[in-house]
PDB file of C-alpha atoms in Angstrom:
ATOM      1  CA  ALA H   1       0.087  14.745 -11.985  1.00 84.00           C
ATOM      2  CA  LEU H   2       1.325  12.166 -14.434  1.00 93.00           C
ATOM      3  CA  ARG H   3       0.758   8.419 -14.027  1.00 96.00           C
ATOM      4  CA  LEU H   4       2.105   5.443 -15.944  1.00 96.00           C
ATOM      5  CA  GLN H   5       0.990   1.898 -15.106  1.00 97.00           C
ATOM      6  CA  VAL H   6       1.864  -1.482 -16.603  1.00 97.00           C
ATOM      7  CA  ASP H   7      -0.124  -4.622 -15.724  1.00 96.00           C
ATOM      8  CA  TRP H   8       0.632  -8.237 -16.582  1.00 96.00           C
ATOM      9  CA  SER H   9      -1.544 -11.298 -15.949  1.00 94.00           C
ATOM     10  CA  ASN H  10      -1.148 -14.962 -16.806  1.00 91.00           C
ATOM     11  CA  GLY H  11      -4.900 -15.410 -17.152  1.00 83.00           C
ATOM     12  CA  GLY H  12      -6.079 -14.969 -13.594  1.00 78.00           C
ATOM     13  CA  ALA H  13      -3.829 -16.822 -11.148  1.00 92.00           C
ATOM     14  CA  VAL H  14      -1.075 -14.176 -11.030  1.00 95.00           C
ATOM     15  CA  THR H  15      -1.228 -10.449 -11.747  1.00 95.00           C
ATOM     16  CA  PHE H  16       1.736  -8.092 -11.568  1.00 97.00           C
ATOM     17  CA  SER H  17       1.417  -4.291 -11.629  1.00 96.00           C
ATOM     18  CA  THR H  18       3.985  -1.525 -11.665  1.00 98.00           C
ATOM     19  CA  ARG H  19       3.016   2.120 -11.396  1.00 97.00           C
ATOM     20  CA  GLY H  20       4.969   5.344 -11.505  1.00 97.00           C
ATOM     21  CA  GLU H  21       3.436   8.690 -10.645  1.00 97.00           C
ATOM     22  CA  GLY H  22       4.802  12.219 -10.519  1.00 96.00           C
ATOM     23  CA  THR H  23       3.454  15.535  -9.258  1.00 95.00           C
ATOM     24  CA  LEU H  24       4.284  19.206  -9.656  1.00 94.00           C
ATOM     25  CA  ALA H  25       3.222  21.801  -7.082  1.00 92.00           C
ATOM     26  CA  GLY H  26       3.837  25.527  -6.765  1.00 90.00           C
ATOM     27  CA  PHE H  27       4.988  28.187  -9.226  1.00 90.00           C
ATOM     28  CA  GLY H  28       8.303  29.627 -10.348  1.00 89.00           C
ATOM     29  CA  LYS H  29      11.033  29.292  -7.701  1.00 90.00           C
ATOM     30  CA  ASP H  30       8.584  27.502  -5.388  1.00 90.00           C
ATOM     31  CA  LEU H  31       7.953  24.676  -7.883  1.00 93.00           C
ATOM     32  CA  THR H  32       8.484  21.248  -6.284  1.00 94.00           C
ATOM     33  CA  THR H  33       8.274  17.767  -7.737  1.00 95.00           C
ATOM     34  CA  GLY H  34       7.300  14.496  -6.124  1.00 96.00           C
ATOM     35  CA  TRP H  35       7.285  10.907  -7.305  1.00 97.00           C
ATOM     36  CA  MET H  36       6.157   7.426  -6.309  1.00 97.00           C
ATOM     37  CA  VAL H  37       6.909   3.996  -7.807  1.00 98.00           C
ATOM     38  CA  TYR H  38       5.332   0.739  -6.687  1.00 98.00           C
ATOM     39  CA  SER H  39       5.233  -2.896  -7.705  1.00 98.00           C
ATOM     40  CA  GLU H  40       2.412  -5.183  -6.642  1.00 97.00           C
ATOM     41  CA  LEU H  41       1.867  -8.920  -6.989  1.00 97.00           C
ATOM     42  CA  PHE H  42      -1.566 -10.542  -6.639  1.00 96.00           C
ATOM     43  CA  ALA H  43      -1.802 -14.347  -6.620  1.00 95.00           C
ATOM     44  CA  ARG H  44      -4.708 -16.755  -6.319  1.00 92.00           C
ATOM     45  CA  GLU H  45      -4.319 -20.474  -5.651  1.00 88.00           C
ATOM     46  CA  SER H  46      -6.392 -22.548  -8.106  1.00 83.00           C
ATOM     47  CA  SER H  47      -8.599 -24.248  -5.498  1.00 84.00           C
ATOM     48  CA  GLY H  48      -9.453 -20.898  -3.891  1.00 81.00           C
ATOM     49  CA  PHE H  49      -8.018 -21.882  -0.501  1.00 90.00           C
ATOM     50  CA  VAL H  50      -5.618 -18.936  -0.391  1.00 95.00           C
ATOM     51  CA  ASN H  51      -5.009 -15.690  -2.247  1.00 94.00           C
ATOM     52  CA  GLY H  52      -3.008 -12.620  -1.437  1.00 95.00           C
ATOM     53  CA  SER H  53      -1.231  -9.518  -2.566  1.00 96.00           C
ATOM     54  CA  ALA H  54       2.050  -7.840  -1.716  1.00 97.00           C
ATOM     55  CA  ARG H  55       3.273  -4.351  -2.580  1.00 98.00           C
ATOM     56  CA  ILE H  56       6.318  -2.198  -2.065  1.00 98.00           C
ATOM     57  CA  ALA H  57       6.176   1.522  -2.838  1.00 98.00           C
ATOM     58  CA  PHE H  58       9.024   4.028  -2.839  1.00 98.00           C
ATOM     59  CA  PHE H  59       8.187   7.725  -2.667  1.00 97.00           C
ATOM     60  CA  SER H  60       9.753  11.164  -2.437  1.00 97.00           C
ATOM     61  CA  THR H  61       7.285  14.025  -2.042  1.00 95.00           C
ATOM     62  CA  PRO H  62       8.989  16.985  -0.330  1.00 91.00           C
ATOM     63  CA  LYS H  63       5.850  19.031   0.414  1.00 91.00           C
ATOM     64  CA  TRP H  64       2.312  18.147   1.447  1.00 92.00           C
ATOM     65  CA  ASP H  65       1.142  19.644  -1.868  1.00 92.00           C
ATOM     66  CA  ASN H  66       3.115  16.891  -3.670  1.00 93.00           C
ATOM     67  CA  ARG H  67       1.523  14.001  -1.733  1.00 94.00           C
ATOM     68  CA  ILE H  68       0.385  11.021  -3.789  1.00 96.00           C
ATOM     69  CA  TYR H  69      -2.510   8.737  -2.890  1.00 95.00           C
ATOM     70  CA  ALA H  70      -2.421   5.023  -3.747  1.00 94.00           C
ATOM     71  CA  TYR H  71      -5.357   2.618  -3.280  1.00 94.00           C
ATOM     72  CA  GLU H  72      -4.517  -0.530  -1.289  1.00 93.00           C
ATOM     73  CA  ARG H  73      -6.320  -3.840  -0.941  1.00 90.00           C
ATOM     74  CA  ASP H  74      -7.405  -4.525   2.629  1.00 94.00           C
ATOM     75  CA  LEU H  75      -9.515  -6.863   4.740  1.00 95.00           C
ATOM     76  CA  LEU H  76     -13.027  -7.893   3.658  1.00 93.00           C
ATOM     77  CA  TYR H  77     -15.159  -4.863   2.679  1.00 91.00           C
ATOM     78  CA  GLY H  78     -12.270  -2.544   3.483  1.00 91.00           C
ATOM     79  CA  PHE H  79      -9.724  -0.517   1.594  1.00 91.00           C
ATOM     80  CA  SER H  80      -7.007   1.975   2.344  1.00 91.00           C
ATOM     81  CA  ILE H  81      -5.849   5.057   0.435  1.00 95.00           C
ATOM     82  CA  PRO H  82      -2.783   6.356   2.299  1.00 93.00           C
ATOM     83  CA  ALA H  83      -1.158   9.672   1.436  1.00 93.00           C
ATOM     84  CA  LEU H  84       2.479   9.071   0.505  1.00 94.00           C
ATOM     85  CA  TYR H  85       4.277  12.132   1.838  1.00 92.00           C
ATOM     86  CA  GLY H  86       7.923  12.691   2.686  1.00 93.00           C
ATOM     87  CA  LYS H  87      10.685  10.326   1.642  1.00 96.00           C
ATOM     88  CA  GLY H  88      10.645   6.599   2.277  1.00 96.00           C
ATOM     89  CA  PHE H  89       8.830   3.388   1.439  1.00 97.00           C
ATOM     90  CA  ARG H  90       5.661   1.517   2.333  1.00 96.00           C
ATOM     91  CA  CYS H  91       5.030  -2.184   1.974  1.00 97.00           C
ATOM     92  CA  TYR H  92       2.202  -4.544   2.794  1.00 97.00           C
ATOM     93  CA  LEU H  93       1.176  -8.179   2.622  1.00 98.00           C
ATOM     94  CA  ASN H  94      -2.516  -9.038   2.459  1.00 96.00           C
ATOM     95  CA  MET H  95      -3.720 -12.669   2.701  1.00 97.00           C
ATOM     96  CA  HIS H  96      -7.113 -14.405   2.550  1.00 96.00           C
ATOM     97  CA  PHE H  97      -7.605 -18.027   3.581  1.00 96.00           C
ATOM     98  CA  GLN H  98     -10.815 -19.993   3.109  1.00 94.00           C
ATOM     99  CA  ILE H  99     -10.275 -22.574   5.844  1.00 92.00           C
ATOM    100  CA  PHE H 100     -13.690 -24.240   5.485  1.00 93.00           C
ATOM    101  CA  LYS H 101     -16.751 -23.383   3.402  1.00 92.00           C
ATOM    102  CA  TRP H 102     -18.084 -21.666   6.515  1.00 96.00           C
ATOM    103  CA  MET H 103     -14.895 -19.901   7.705  1.00 96.00           C
ATOM    104  CA  ASP H 104     -12.606 -17.277   6.130  1.00 96.00           C
ATOM    105  CA  ILE H 105      -9.582 -15.482   7.598  1.00 97.00           C
ATOM    106  CA  TRP H 106      -8.057 -12.228   6.329  1.00 97.00           C
ATOM    107  CA  LEU H 107      -4.687 -10.927   7.525  1.00 98.00           C
ATOM    108  CA  LYS H 108      -2.852  -7.725   6.621  1.00 97.00           C
ATOM    109  CA  GLY H 109       0.544  -6.486   7.707  1.00 97.00           C
ATOM    110  CA  SER H 110       1.888  -3.127   6.571  1.00 96.00           C
ATOM    111  CA  MET H 111       4.907  -0.978   7.307  1.00 96.00           C
ATOM    112  CA  TRP H 112       6.004   2.617   6.742  1.00 94.00           C
ATOM    113  CA  HIS H 113       9.679   3.553   6.832  1.00 95.00           C
ATOM    114  CA  TYR H 114      10.710   7.188   6.430  1.00 94.00           C
ATOM    115  CA  LEU H 115      14.157   8.375   5.424  1.00 93.00           C
ATOM    116  CA  ASP H 116      13.530  12.033   6.294  1.00 90.00           C
ATOM    117  CA  ARG H 117      12.209  11.975   9.894  1.00 88.00           C
ATOM    118  CA  GLU H 118      12.849  10.503  13.318  1.00 87.00           C
ATOM    119  CA  SER H 119       9.211  10.004  14.387  1.00 87.00           C
ATOM    120  CA  THR H 120       5.864   9.172  12.792  1.00 83.00           C
ATOM    121  CA  GLY H 121       2.383  10.483  13.538  1.00 79.00           C
ATOM    122  CA  GLU H 122       1.249  13.402  15.659  1.00 82.00           C
ATOM    123  CA  GLY H 123      -0.447  13.872  19.009  1.00 86.00           C
ATOM    124  CA  PRO H 124      -1.588  10.634  20.665  1.00 88.00           C
ATOM    125  CA  THR H 125      -0.506   8.556  17.642  1.00 84.00           C
ATOM    126  CA  LYS H 126       3.076   9.871  17.661  1.00 84.00           C
ATOM    127  CA  MET H 127       5.710   7.115  17.660  1.00 86.00           C
ATOM    128  CA  GLU H 128       9.455   7.570  18.055  1.00 89.00           C
ATOM    129  CA  GLY H 129      11.559   6.129  15.262  1.00 90.00           C
ATOM    130  CA  PRO H 130      11.280   6.363  11.488  1.00 92.00           C
ATOM    131  CA  SER H 131       9.156   3.193  11.089  1.00 91.00           C
ATOM    132  CA  SER H 132       5.660   2.089  12.016  1.00 91.00           C
ATOM    133  CA  VAL H 133       3.995  -1.304  11.621  1.00 93.00           C
ATOM    134  CA  GLU H 134       0.320  -2.268  11.553  1.00 94.00           C
ATOM    135  CA  ILE H 135      -1.034  -5.822  11.751  1.00 97.00           C
ATOM    136  CA  LYS H 136      -4.739  -6.609  11.569  1.00 97.00           C
ATOM    137  CA  GLY H 137      -6.992  -9.575  10.974  1.00 98.00           C
ATOM    138  CA  GLU H 138     -10.581 -10.585  10.450  1.00 97.00           C
ATOM    139  CA  VAL H 139     -12.437 -13.882  10.780  1.00 97.00           C
ATOM    140  CA  ARG H 140     -15.812 -14.558   9.149  1.00 97.00           C
ATOM    141  CA  PHE H 141     -18.128 -17.424  10.058  1.00 97.00           C
ATOM    142  CA  ARG H 142     -21.029 -18.221   7.724  1.00 94.00           C
ATOM    143  CA  PHE H 143     -24.068 -19.943   9.194  1.00 92.00           C
TER     144      PHE H 143
END
């Protein structure tokens, strides 16, 4: 695998990252290549009331052996490392609001869209159509 990443920050309030990654799998005539490119923006409001991140990733990994993993920010104490496999894109928006000193809200919305299949998932999680959406939230009260 080969990875190239460029990060830019204005001193803390805004950070922008772009990453490209490529993989090789197999030998000889069975050699396959895969790639992924993403851009991510992380922003924090100066008073700390709100911060969030957004990412869009494009990928083309023809075989499971070419899959690429990419760490994602998530709700409080959580993270996600999805396997990017197939051809398509993934995007997410992750927000944190500190409503009061004693109350925080986290929200995350994410979407997969595949260009090479007509359904997503397997077994009981199988969904018809090339896209799937997930929305989740968390509220914390401090006493």
